[in-house]
Short mmCIF file of C-alpha atoms in Angstrom, two decimals:
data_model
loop_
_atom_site.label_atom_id
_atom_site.label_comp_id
_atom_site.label_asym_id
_atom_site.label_seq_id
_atom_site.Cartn_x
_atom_site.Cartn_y
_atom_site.Cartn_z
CA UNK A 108 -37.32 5.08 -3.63
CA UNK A 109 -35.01 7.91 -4.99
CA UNK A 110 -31.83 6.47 -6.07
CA UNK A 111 -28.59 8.15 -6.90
CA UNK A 112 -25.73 7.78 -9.07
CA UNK A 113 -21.89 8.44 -8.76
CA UNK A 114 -19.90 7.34 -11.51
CA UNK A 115 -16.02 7.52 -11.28
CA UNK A 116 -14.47 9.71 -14.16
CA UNK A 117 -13.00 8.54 -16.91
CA UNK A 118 -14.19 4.69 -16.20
CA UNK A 119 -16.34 3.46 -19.38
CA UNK A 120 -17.11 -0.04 -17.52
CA UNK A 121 -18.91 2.62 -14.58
CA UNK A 122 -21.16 3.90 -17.66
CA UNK A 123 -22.41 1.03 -18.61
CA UNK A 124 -23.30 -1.00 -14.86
CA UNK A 125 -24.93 2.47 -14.25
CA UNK A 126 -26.85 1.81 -17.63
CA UNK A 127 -28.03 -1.54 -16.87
CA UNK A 128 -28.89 -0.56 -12.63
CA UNK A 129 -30.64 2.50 -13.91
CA UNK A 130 -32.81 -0.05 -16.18
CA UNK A 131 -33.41 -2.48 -13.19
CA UNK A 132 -34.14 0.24 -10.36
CA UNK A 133 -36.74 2.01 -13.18
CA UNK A 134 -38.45 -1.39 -13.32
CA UNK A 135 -38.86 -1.49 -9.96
CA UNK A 136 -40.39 2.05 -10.11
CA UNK A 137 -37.75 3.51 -8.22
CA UNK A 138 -36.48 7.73 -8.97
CA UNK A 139 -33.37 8.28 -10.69
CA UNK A 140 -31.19 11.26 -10.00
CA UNK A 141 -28.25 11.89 -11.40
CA UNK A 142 -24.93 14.82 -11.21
CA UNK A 143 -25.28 16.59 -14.96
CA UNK A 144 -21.93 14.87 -15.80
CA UNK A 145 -23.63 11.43 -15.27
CA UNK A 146 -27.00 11.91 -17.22
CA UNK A 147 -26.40 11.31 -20.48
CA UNK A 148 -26.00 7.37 -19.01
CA UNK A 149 -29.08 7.99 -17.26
CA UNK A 150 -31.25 9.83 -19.61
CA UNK A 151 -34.53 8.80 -17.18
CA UNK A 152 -32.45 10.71 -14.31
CA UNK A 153 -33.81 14.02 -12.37
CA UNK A 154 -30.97 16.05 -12.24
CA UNK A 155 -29.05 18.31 -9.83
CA UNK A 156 -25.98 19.49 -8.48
CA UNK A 157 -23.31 18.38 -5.87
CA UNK A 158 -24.52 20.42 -3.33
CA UNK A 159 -28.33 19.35 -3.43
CA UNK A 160 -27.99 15.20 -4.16
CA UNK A 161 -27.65 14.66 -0.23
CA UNK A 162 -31.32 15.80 0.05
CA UNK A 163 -32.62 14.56 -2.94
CA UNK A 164 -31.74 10.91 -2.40
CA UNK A 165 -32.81 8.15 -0.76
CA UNK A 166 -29.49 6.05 -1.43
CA UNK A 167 -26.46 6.27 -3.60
CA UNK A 168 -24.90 4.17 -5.63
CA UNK A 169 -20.84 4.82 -6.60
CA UNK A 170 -19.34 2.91 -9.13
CA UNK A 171 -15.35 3.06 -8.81
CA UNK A 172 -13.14 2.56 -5.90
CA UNK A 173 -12.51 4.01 -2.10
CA UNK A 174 -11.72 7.10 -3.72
CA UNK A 175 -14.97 7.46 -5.40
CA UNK A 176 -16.97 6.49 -2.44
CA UNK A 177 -14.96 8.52 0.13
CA UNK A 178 -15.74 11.62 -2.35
CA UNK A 179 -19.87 10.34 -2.52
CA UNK A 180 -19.41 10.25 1.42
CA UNK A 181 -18.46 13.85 1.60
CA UNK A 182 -21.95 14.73 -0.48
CA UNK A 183 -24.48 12.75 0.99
CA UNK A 184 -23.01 11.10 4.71
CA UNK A 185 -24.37 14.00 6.45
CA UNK A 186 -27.67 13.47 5.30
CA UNK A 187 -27.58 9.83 6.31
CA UNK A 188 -27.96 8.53 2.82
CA UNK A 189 -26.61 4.93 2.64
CA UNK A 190 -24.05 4.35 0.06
CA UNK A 191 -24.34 0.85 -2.49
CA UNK A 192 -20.86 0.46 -3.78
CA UNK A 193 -19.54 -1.36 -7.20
CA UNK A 194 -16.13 -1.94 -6.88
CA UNK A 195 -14.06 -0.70 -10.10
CA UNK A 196 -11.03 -0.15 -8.51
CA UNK A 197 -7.89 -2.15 -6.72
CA UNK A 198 -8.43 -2.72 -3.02
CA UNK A 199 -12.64 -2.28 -2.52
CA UNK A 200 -12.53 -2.14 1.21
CA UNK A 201 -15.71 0.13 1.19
CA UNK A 202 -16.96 -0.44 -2.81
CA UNK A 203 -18.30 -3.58 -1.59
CA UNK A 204 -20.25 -5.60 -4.68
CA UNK A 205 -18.28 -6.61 -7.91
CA UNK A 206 -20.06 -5.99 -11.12
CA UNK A 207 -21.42 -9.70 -11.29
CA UNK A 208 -23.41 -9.40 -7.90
CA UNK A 209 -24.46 -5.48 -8.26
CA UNK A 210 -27.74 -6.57 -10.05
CA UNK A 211 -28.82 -8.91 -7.66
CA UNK A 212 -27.66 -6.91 -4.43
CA UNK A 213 -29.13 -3.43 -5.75
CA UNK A 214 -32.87 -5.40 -6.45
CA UNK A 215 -32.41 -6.73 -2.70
CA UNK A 216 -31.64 -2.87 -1.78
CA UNK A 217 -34.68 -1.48 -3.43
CA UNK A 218 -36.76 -4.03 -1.83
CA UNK A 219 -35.65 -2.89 1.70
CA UNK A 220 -33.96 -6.75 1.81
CA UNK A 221 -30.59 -5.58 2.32
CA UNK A 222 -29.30 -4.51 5.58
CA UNK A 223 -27.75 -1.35 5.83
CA UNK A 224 -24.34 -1.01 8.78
CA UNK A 225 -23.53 2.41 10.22
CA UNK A 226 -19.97 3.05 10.64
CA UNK A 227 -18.59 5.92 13.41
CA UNK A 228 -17.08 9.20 11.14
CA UNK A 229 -15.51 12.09 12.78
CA UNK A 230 -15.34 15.69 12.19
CA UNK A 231 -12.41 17.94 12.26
CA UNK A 232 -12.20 21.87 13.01
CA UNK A 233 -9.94 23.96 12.42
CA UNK A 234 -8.48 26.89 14.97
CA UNK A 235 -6.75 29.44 14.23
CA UNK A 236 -6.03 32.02 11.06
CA UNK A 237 -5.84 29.54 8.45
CA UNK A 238 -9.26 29.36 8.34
CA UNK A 239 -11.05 29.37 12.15
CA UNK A 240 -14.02 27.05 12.68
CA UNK A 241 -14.30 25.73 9.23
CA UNK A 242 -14.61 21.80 9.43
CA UNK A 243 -14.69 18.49 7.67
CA UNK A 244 -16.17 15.08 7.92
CA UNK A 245 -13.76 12.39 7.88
CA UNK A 246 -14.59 8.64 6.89
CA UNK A 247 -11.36 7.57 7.15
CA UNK A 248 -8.62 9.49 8.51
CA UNK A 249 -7.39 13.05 8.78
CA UNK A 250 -3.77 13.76 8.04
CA UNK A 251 -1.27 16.52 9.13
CA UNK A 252 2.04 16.35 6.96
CA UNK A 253 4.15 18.28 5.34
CA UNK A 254 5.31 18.24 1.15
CA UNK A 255 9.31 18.16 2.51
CA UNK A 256 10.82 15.31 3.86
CA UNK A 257 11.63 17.12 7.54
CA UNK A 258 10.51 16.61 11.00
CA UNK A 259 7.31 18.53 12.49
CA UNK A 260 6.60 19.42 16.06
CA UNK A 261 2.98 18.35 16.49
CA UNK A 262 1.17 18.43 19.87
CA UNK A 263 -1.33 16.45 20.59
CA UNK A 264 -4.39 16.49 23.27
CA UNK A 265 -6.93 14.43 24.61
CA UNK A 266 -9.99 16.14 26.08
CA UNK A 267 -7.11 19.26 27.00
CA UNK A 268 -4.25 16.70 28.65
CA UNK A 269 -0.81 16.20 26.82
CA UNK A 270 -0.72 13.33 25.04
CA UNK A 271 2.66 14.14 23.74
CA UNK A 272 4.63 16.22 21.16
CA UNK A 273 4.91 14.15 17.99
CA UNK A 274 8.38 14.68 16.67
CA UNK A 275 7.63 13.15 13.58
CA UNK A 276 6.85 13.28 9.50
CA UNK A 277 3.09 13.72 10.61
CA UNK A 278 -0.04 12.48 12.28
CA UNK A 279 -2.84 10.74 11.15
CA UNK A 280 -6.04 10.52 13.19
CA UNK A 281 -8.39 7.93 11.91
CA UNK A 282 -11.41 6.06 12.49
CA UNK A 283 -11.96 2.12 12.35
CA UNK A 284 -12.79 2.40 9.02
CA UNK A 285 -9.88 4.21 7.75
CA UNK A 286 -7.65 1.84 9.88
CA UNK A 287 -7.08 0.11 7.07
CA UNK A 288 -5.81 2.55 5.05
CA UNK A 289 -2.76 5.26 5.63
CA UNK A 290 -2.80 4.52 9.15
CA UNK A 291 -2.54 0.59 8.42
CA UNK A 292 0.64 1.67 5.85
CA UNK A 293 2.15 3.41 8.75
CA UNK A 294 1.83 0.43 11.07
CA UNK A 295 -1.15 1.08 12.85
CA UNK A 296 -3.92 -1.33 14.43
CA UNK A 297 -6.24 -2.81 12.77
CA UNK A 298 -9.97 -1.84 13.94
CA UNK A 299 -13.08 -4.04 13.87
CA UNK A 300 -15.42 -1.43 11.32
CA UNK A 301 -18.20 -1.67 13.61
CA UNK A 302 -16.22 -0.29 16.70
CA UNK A 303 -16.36 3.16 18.22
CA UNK A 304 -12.71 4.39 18.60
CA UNK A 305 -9.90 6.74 17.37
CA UNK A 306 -6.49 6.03 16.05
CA UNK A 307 -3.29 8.26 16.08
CA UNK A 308 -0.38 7.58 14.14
CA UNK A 309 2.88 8.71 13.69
CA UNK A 310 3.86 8.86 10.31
CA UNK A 311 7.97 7.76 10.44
CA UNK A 312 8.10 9.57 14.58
CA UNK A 313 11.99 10.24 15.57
CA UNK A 314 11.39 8.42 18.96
CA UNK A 315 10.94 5.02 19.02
CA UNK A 316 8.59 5.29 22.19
CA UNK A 317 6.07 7.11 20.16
CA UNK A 318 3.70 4.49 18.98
CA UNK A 319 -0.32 4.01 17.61
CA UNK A 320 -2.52 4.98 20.32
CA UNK A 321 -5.69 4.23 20.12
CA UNK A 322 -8.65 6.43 22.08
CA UNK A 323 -12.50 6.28 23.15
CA UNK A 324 -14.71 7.44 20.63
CA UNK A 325 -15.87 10.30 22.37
CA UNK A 326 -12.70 11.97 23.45
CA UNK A 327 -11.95 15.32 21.87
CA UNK A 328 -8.26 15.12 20.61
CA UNK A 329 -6.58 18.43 19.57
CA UNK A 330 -3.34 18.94 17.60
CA UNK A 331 -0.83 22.08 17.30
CA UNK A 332 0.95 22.76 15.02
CA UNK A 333 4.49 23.48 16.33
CA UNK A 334 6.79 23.59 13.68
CA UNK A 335 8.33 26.46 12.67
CA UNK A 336 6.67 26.13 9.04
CA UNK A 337 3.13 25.74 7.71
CA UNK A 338 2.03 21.95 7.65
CA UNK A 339 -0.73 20.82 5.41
CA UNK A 340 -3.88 19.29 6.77
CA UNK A 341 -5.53 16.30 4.43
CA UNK A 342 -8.86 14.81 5.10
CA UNK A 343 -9.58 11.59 3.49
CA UNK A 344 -7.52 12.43 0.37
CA UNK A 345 -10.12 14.81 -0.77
CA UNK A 346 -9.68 18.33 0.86
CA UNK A 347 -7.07 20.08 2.10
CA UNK A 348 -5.41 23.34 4.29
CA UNK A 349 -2.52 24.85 4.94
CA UNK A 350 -2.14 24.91 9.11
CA UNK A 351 0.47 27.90 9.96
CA UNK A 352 2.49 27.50 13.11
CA UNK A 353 0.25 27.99 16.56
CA UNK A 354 -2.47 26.75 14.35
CA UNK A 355 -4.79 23.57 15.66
CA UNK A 356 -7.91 21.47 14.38
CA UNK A 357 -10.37 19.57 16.61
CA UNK A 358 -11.30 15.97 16.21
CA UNK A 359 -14.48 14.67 17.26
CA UNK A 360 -17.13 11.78 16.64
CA UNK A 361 -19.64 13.46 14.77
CA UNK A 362 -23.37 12.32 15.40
CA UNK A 363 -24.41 10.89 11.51
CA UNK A 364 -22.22 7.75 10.92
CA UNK A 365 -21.04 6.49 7.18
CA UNK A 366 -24.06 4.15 6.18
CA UNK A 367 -22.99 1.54 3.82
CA UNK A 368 -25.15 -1.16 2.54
CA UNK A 369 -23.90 -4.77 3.69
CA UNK A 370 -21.30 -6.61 2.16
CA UNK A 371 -21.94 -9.68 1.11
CA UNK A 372 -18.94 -11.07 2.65
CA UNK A 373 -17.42 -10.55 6.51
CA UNK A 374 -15.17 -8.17 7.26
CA UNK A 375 -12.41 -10.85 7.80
CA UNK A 376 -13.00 -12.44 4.54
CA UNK A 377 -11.96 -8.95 2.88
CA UNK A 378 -8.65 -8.87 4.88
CA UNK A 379 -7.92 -12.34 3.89
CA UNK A 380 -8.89 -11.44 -0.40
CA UNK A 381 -7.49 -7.93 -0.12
CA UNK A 382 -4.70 -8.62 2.22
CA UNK A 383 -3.85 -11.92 2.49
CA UNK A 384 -5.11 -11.26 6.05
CA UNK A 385 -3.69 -14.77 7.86
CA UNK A 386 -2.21 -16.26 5.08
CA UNK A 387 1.31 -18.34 5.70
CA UNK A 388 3.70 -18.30 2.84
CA UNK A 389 2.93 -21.04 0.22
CA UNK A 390 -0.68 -21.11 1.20
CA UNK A 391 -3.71 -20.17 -0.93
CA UNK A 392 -6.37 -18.02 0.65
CA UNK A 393 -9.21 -19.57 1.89
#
């Protein structure tokens, strides 16, 4: 089994789990590869570069946070590598194994023992001259706002029928995993990961009437940009575009979904450690 490693930057504690899963996978007989910022942790590792680890991989481990694993998601997802994440960061909704059960769970992962949940992602496309047909695939959300605090005109679509014109601070679109995220900060739903649906949320909308909707997953939803000023266009907090007025981008469910090896936990025992999901004031989590 080829397995890959994604350390976050700057994050000596990722260094040295990588160390000590590189020794264990290596016992195993398992294939190292590496990025050539990573190797020198993983001097055993077959290097090579961004753009070829999808292919060269059987899975991927990421040590660091959501951040790191949204970024590994944007290398490999297409390929359907499954991701094994060590959380290193704050929240962990995705980064599912601390550092005291990555040994165990990455020798149950080698040994084809661990089961392995697929997770709807999307794709967005843009239309239009700031950059027509290029496109994105988006784990958790894709985000139209704007850098000034001022209201944009944003039209939305569902398979070519009005949904409405957003008068708002922006728009996210997002799947169920991401519906924990920005959309859940800008009082959206929260979505079951294993469902198949989209979200759209205002971000701070004038009208009080405009509220989360949530759609079928395979529903193509389509957003204008009808402000009078260029709006910016963020997917998953790791790549962004400038959308100039008349401008648009696609949103679809794309056919390779996010694989992510199983927590070791339920989904509703996260939202109860990471959100006091249920908790009543003066009570301890369960």
């Amino acid at each position: 089994m080829r397995f890959g490693f994604l350390l976050k930057r700057g994050k000596p504690e990722a260094r040295e789990i990588a160390a000590d899963l590189g020794r264990v996978l290596l016992q195993r007989g398992c294939e190292l590869v590496a990025l050539e910022e990573d190797a020198a942790v993983l001097p055993a590792a077959r290097v090579v570069t961004p753009e070829t680890l999808g292919a060269s991989i059987d899975a991927l481990a990421v040590l660091g946070g959501d951040g790191t694993l949204l970024y590994a998601a944007g290398l490999v997802a297409d390929h359907g590598v499954p991701l094994f994440g060590v959380n290193l960061g704050s929240l962990g909704f995705m980064t599912h194994y601390s550092r005291a059960e990555a040994v165990a769970a990455i020798q149950d992962a080698c040994a084809g023992r661990l089961a392995i949940d697929e997770r709807m992602r999307l794709r967005v496309t843009i239309h239009g001259q700031s950059g027509e047909g290029e496109s994105r695939g988006v784990v958790n959300d894709a985000v139209i706002s704007q850098a000034l605090a001022r209201l944009l005109d944003l039209d939305a679509r569902l398979d070519g029928a009005p949904i409405g014109i957003y008068k708002a601070d922006g728009l996210i679109v997002s799947t169920p995993t991401g519906s924990t995220a920005y959309t859940l900060a800008a009082g959206g739903p929260i979505l079951a990961p294993d469902l198949e649906a989209m979200v759209l949320t205002p971000i701070c909308p004038h009208t009080l009437t405009n509220r989360p909707l949530v759609v079928r997953a395979d529903a193509r939803v389509t957003v204008t940009n009808l402000s009078d000023s260029p709006v910016r266009l963020t997917v998953d907090g790791q790549w962004g575009r400038e959308l100039q007025t008349g401008d648009s981008i696609e949103v679809r469910k794309t056919d390779r979904p996010l694989r992510l090896f199983r927590a070791p936990t339920s989904f509703f025992a996260i939202l109860r450690q990471k959100l006091s999901w249920g908790e009543r004031r003066g009570e301890r989590p369960i």
